Short mmCIF file of C-alpha atoms in Angstrom, two decimals:
data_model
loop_
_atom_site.label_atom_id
_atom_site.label_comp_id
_atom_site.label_asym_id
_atom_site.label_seq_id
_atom_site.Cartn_x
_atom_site.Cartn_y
_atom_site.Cartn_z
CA UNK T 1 0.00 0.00 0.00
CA UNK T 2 1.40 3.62 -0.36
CA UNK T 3 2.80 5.47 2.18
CA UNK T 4 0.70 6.39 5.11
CA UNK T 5 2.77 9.34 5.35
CA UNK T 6 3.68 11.41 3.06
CA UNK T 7 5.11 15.08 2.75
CA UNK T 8 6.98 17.86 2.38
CA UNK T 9 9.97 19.72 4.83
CA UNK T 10 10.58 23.29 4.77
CA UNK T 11 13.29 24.67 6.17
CA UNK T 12 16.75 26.15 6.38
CA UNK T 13 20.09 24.19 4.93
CA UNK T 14 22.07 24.11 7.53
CA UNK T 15 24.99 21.36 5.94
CA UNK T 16 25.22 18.46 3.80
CA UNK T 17 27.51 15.27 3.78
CA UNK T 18 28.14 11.98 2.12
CA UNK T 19 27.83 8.84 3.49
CA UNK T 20 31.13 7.62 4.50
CA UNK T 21 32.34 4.19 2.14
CA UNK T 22 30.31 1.21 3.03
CA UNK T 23 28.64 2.48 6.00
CA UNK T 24 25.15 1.38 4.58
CA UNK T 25 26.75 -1.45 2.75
CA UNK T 26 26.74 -0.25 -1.26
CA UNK T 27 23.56 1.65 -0.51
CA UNK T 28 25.01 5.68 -0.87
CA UNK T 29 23.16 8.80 0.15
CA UNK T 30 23.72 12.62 0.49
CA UNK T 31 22.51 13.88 3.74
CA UNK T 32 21.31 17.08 4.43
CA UNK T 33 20.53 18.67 7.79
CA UNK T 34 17.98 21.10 7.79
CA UNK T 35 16.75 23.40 10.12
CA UNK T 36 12.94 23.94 10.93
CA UNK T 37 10.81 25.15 14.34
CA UNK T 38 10.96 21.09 15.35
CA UNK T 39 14.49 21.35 15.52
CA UNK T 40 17.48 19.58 12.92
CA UNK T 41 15.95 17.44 10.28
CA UNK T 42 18.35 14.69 8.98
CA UNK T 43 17.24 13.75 5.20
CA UNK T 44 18.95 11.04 3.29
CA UNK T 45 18.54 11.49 -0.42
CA UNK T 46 19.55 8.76 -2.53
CA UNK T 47 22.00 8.72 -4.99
CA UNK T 48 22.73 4.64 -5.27
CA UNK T 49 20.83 1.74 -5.74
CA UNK T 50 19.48 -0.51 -3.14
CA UNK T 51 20.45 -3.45 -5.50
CA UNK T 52 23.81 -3.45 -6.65
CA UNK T 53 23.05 -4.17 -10.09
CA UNK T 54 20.05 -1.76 -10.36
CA UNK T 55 21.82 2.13 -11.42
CA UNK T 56 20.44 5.51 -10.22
CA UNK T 57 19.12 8.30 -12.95
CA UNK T 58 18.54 11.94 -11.95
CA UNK T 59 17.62 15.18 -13.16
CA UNK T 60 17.63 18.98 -12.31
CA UNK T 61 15.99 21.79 -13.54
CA UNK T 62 14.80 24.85 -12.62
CA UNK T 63 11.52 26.09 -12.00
CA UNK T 64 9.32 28.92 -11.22
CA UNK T 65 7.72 29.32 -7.46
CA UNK T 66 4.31 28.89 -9.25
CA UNK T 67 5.36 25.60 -10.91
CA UNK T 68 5.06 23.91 -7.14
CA UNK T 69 1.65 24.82 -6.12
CA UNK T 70 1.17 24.96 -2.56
CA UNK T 71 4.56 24.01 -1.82
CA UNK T 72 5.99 26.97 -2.47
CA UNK T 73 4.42 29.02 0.14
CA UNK T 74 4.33 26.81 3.12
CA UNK T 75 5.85 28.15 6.16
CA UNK T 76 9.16 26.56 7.62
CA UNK T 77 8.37 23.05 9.07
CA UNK T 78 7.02 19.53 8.12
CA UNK T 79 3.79 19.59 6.46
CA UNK T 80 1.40 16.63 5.34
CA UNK T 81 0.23 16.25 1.59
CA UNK T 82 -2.16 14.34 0.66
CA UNK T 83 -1.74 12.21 -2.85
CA UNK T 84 -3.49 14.26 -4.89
CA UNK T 85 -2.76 16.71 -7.45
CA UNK T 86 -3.72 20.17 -6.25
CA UNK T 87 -1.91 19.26 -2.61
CA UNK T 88 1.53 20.19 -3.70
CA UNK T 89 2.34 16.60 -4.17
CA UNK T 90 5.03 15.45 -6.15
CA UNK T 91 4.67 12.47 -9.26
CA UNK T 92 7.51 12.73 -11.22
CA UNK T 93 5.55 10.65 -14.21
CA UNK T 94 2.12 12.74 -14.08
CA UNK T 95 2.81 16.88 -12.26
CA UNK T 96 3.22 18.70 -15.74
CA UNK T 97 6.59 20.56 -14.36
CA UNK T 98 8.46 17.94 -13.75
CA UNK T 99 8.11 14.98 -16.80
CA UNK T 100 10.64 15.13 -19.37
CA UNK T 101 9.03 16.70 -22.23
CA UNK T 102 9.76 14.16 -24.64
CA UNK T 103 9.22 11.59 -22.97
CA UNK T 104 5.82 10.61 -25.33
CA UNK T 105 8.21 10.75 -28.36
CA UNK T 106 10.86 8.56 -27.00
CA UNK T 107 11.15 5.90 -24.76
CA UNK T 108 15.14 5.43 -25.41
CA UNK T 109 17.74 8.01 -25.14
CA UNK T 110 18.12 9.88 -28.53
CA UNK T 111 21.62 10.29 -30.06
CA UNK T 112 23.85 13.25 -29.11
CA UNK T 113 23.53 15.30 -31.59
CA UNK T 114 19.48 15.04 -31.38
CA UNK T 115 19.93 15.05 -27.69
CA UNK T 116 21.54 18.66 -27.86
CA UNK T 117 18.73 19.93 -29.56
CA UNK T 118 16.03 18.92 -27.38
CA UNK T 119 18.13 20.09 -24.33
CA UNK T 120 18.23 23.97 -25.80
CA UNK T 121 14.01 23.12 -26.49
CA UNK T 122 13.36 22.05 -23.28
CA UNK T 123 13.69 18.74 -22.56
CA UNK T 124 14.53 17.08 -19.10
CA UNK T 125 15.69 13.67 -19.76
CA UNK T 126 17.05 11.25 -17.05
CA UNK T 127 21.00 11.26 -16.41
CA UNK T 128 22.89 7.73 -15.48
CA UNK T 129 26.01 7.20 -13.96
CA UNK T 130 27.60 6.15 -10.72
CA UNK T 131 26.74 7.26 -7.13
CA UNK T 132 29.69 9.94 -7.05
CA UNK T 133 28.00 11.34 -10.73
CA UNK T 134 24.96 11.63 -9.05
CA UNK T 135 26.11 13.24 -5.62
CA UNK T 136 27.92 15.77 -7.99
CA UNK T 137 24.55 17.00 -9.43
CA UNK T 138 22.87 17.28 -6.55
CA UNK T 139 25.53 19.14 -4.43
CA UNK T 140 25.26 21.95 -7.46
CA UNK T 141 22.15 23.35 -6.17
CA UNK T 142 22.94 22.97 -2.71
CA UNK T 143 24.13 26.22 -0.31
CA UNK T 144 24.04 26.48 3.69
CA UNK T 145 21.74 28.82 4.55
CA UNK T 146 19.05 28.59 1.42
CA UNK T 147 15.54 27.41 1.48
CA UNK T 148 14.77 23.76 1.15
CA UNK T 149 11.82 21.83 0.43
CA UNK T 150 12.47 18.15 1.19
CA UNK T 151 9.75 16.27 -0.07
CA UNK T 152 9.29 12.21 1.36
CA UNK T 153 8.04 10.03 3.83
CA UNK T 154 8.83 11.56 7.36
CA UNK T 155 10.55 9.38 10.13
CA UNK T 156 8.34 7.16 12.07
CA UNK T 157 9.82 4.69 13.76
CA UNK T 158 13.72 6.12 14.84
CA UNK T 159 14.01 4.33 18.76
CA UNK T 160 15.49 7.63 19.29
CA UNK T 161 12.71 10.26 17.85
CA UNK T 162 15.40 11.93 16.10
CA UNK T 163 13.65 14.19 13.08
CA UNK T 164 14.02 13.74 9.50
CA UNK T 165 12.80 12.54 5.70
CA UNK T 166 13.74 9.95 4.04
CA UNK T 167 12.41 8.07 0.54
CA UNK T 168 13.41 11.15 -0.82
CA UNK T 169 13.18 9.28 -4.75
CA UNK T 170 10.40 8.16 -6.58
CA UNK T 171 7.99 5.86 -5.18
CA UNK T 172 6.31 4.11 -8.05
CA UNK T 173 7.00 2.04 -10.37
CA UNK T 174 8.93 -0.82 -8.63
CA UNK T 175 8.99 -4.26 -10.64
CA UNK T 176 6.52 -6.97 -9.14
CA UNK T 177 8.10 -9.20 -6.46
CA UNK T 178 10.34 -6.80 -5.39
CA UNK T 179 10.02 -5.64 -1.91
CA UNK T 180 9.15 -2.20 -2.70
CA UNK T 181 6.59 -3.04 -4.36
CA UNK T 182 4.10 -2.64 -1.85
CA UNK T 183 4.97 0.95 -1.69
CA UNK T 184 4.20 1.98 -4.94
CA UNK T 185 1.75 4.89 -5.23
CA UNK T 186 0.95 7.72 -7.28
CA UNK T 187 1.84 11.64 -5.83
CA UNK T 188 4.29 10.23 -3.20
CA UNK T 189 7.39 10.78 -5.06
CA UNK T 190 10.11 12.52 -2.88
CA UNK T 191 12.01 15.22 -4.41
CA UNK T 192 15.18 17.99 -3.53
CA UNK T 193 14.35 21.40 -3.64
CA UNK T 194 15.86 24.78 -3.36
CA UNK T 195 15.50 28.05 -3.53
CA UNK T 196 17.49 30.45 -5.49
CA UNK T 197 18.73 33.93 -4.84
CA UNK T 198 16.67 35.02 -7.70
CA UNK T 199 13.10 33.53 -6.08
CA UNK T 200 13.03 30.37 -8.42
CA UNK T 201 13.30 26.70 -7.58
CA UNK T 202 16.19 23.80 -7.94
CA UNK T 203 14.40 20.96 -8.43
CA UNK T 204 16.63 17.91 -8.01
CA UNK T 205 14.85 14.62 -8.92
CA UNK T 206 16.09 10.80 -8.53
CA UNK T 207 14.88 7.24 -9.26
CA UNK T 208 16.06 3.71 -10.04
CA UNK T 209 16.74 2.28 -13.52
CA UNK T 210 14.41 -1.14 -11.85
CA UNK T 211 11.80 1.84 -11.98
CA UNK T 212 8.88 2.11 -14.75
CA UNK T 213 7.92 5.25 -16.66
CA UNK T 214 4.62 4.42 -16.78
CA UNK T 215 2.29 3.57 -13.99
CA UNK T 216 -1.51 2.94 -13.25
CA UNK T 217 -3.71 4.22 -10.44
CA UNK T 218 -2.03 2.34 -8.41
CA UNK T 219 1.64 3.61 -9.05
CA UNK T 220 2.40 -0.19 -10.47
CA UNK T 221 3.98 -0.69 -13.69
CA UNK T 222 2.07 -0.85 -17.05
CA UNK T 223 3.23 -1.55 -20.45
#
């Protein structure tokens, strides 16, 4: 079943680190600590595979404030969202600012030379490469001190009630009779967010190659 929480933090960056080598096995994340009125918010985005021979995609764009709904203007703190479009909500495969814009036309990776041109047009196709490529991207839009929205599934069950997010990916689309499976669901997908100097939005978005492109009602994979 999806999650039975599901959100959104806002806060304050206050750092962010990598996971030391093999301290979560081959899993890899970048952490970010974030402050809100609760106190420090630890949130683990990431940026490796939870099966070794499953690779990690991302990609980053930038956005208007507009572009995130609700979002956007939520004060500092961890807020709810329900599933649903007009929440604030993230689905990487259905919210309008946030599918590659292709994606309908092609369901493999163009060449280069076609890929260049749909890059200056607008497109936002998925990047692959290894857990340091990916940790690269995201620490681009990252600053102490600047806005974040951490969007994910909130800690529930730390012995210690330490705060934080984590599932901060997407959260549909995993293959039958794998153990996520149960997860899958449609506007839970976590995301990275920050706020510019200017007033727009880094929007920092990863997923697993395992993971479908299409999904029904259900967030399962069709086709």
């Amino acid at each position: 079943m999806p999650f039975d929480y599901y959100g959104v933090l806002s806060g304050t960056l206050h750092r962010h680190y990598r996971d030391q080598p093999d301290t979560q096995g081959r899993w890899f994340h970048v952490n970010l600590e974030v402050d809100a009125p609760a106190g420090r918010y630890h949130c683990a985005i990431d940026v490796d595979s939870h099966k070794s021979n499953v690779g990690v995609q991302w990609k980053s764009f930038t956005v208007d404030a507009g572009a995130l709904g609700p979002a956007a203007a939520l004060a500092p703190g961890y807020h709810d969202l329900d599933s649903t479009p007009d929440s604030g909500a993230m689905d990487y495969l259905r919210h309008p600012e946030l599918t590659d814009r292709t994606g309908v036309l092609f369901r493999r990776r163009p060449p280069s030379w076609l890929q260049e041109l749909l890059d200056l047009l607008g497109s936002r196709p998925w990047h692959t490469g290894s857990n340091v490529d990916a940790a690269a991207a995201l620490e681009t839009v990252l600053a102490p001190g600047q806005r974040v929205l951490i969007f994910g599934e909130p800690f529930t069950d730390d012995p210690e009630g330490d705060l934080g997010m984590h599932n901060v990916h997407q959260n549909q689309g995993d293959p039958e009779g794998s153990q996520w499976w149960p997860e899958n669901g449609i506007w839970q997908d976590g995301a990275t967010v920050t706020q510019r100097p200017d007033g727009r939005y880094d929007v920092f978005l990863n997923k697993f190659s395992s993971q479908a492109d299409r999904t029904d009602s259900g967030g399962h994979p069709v086709g």
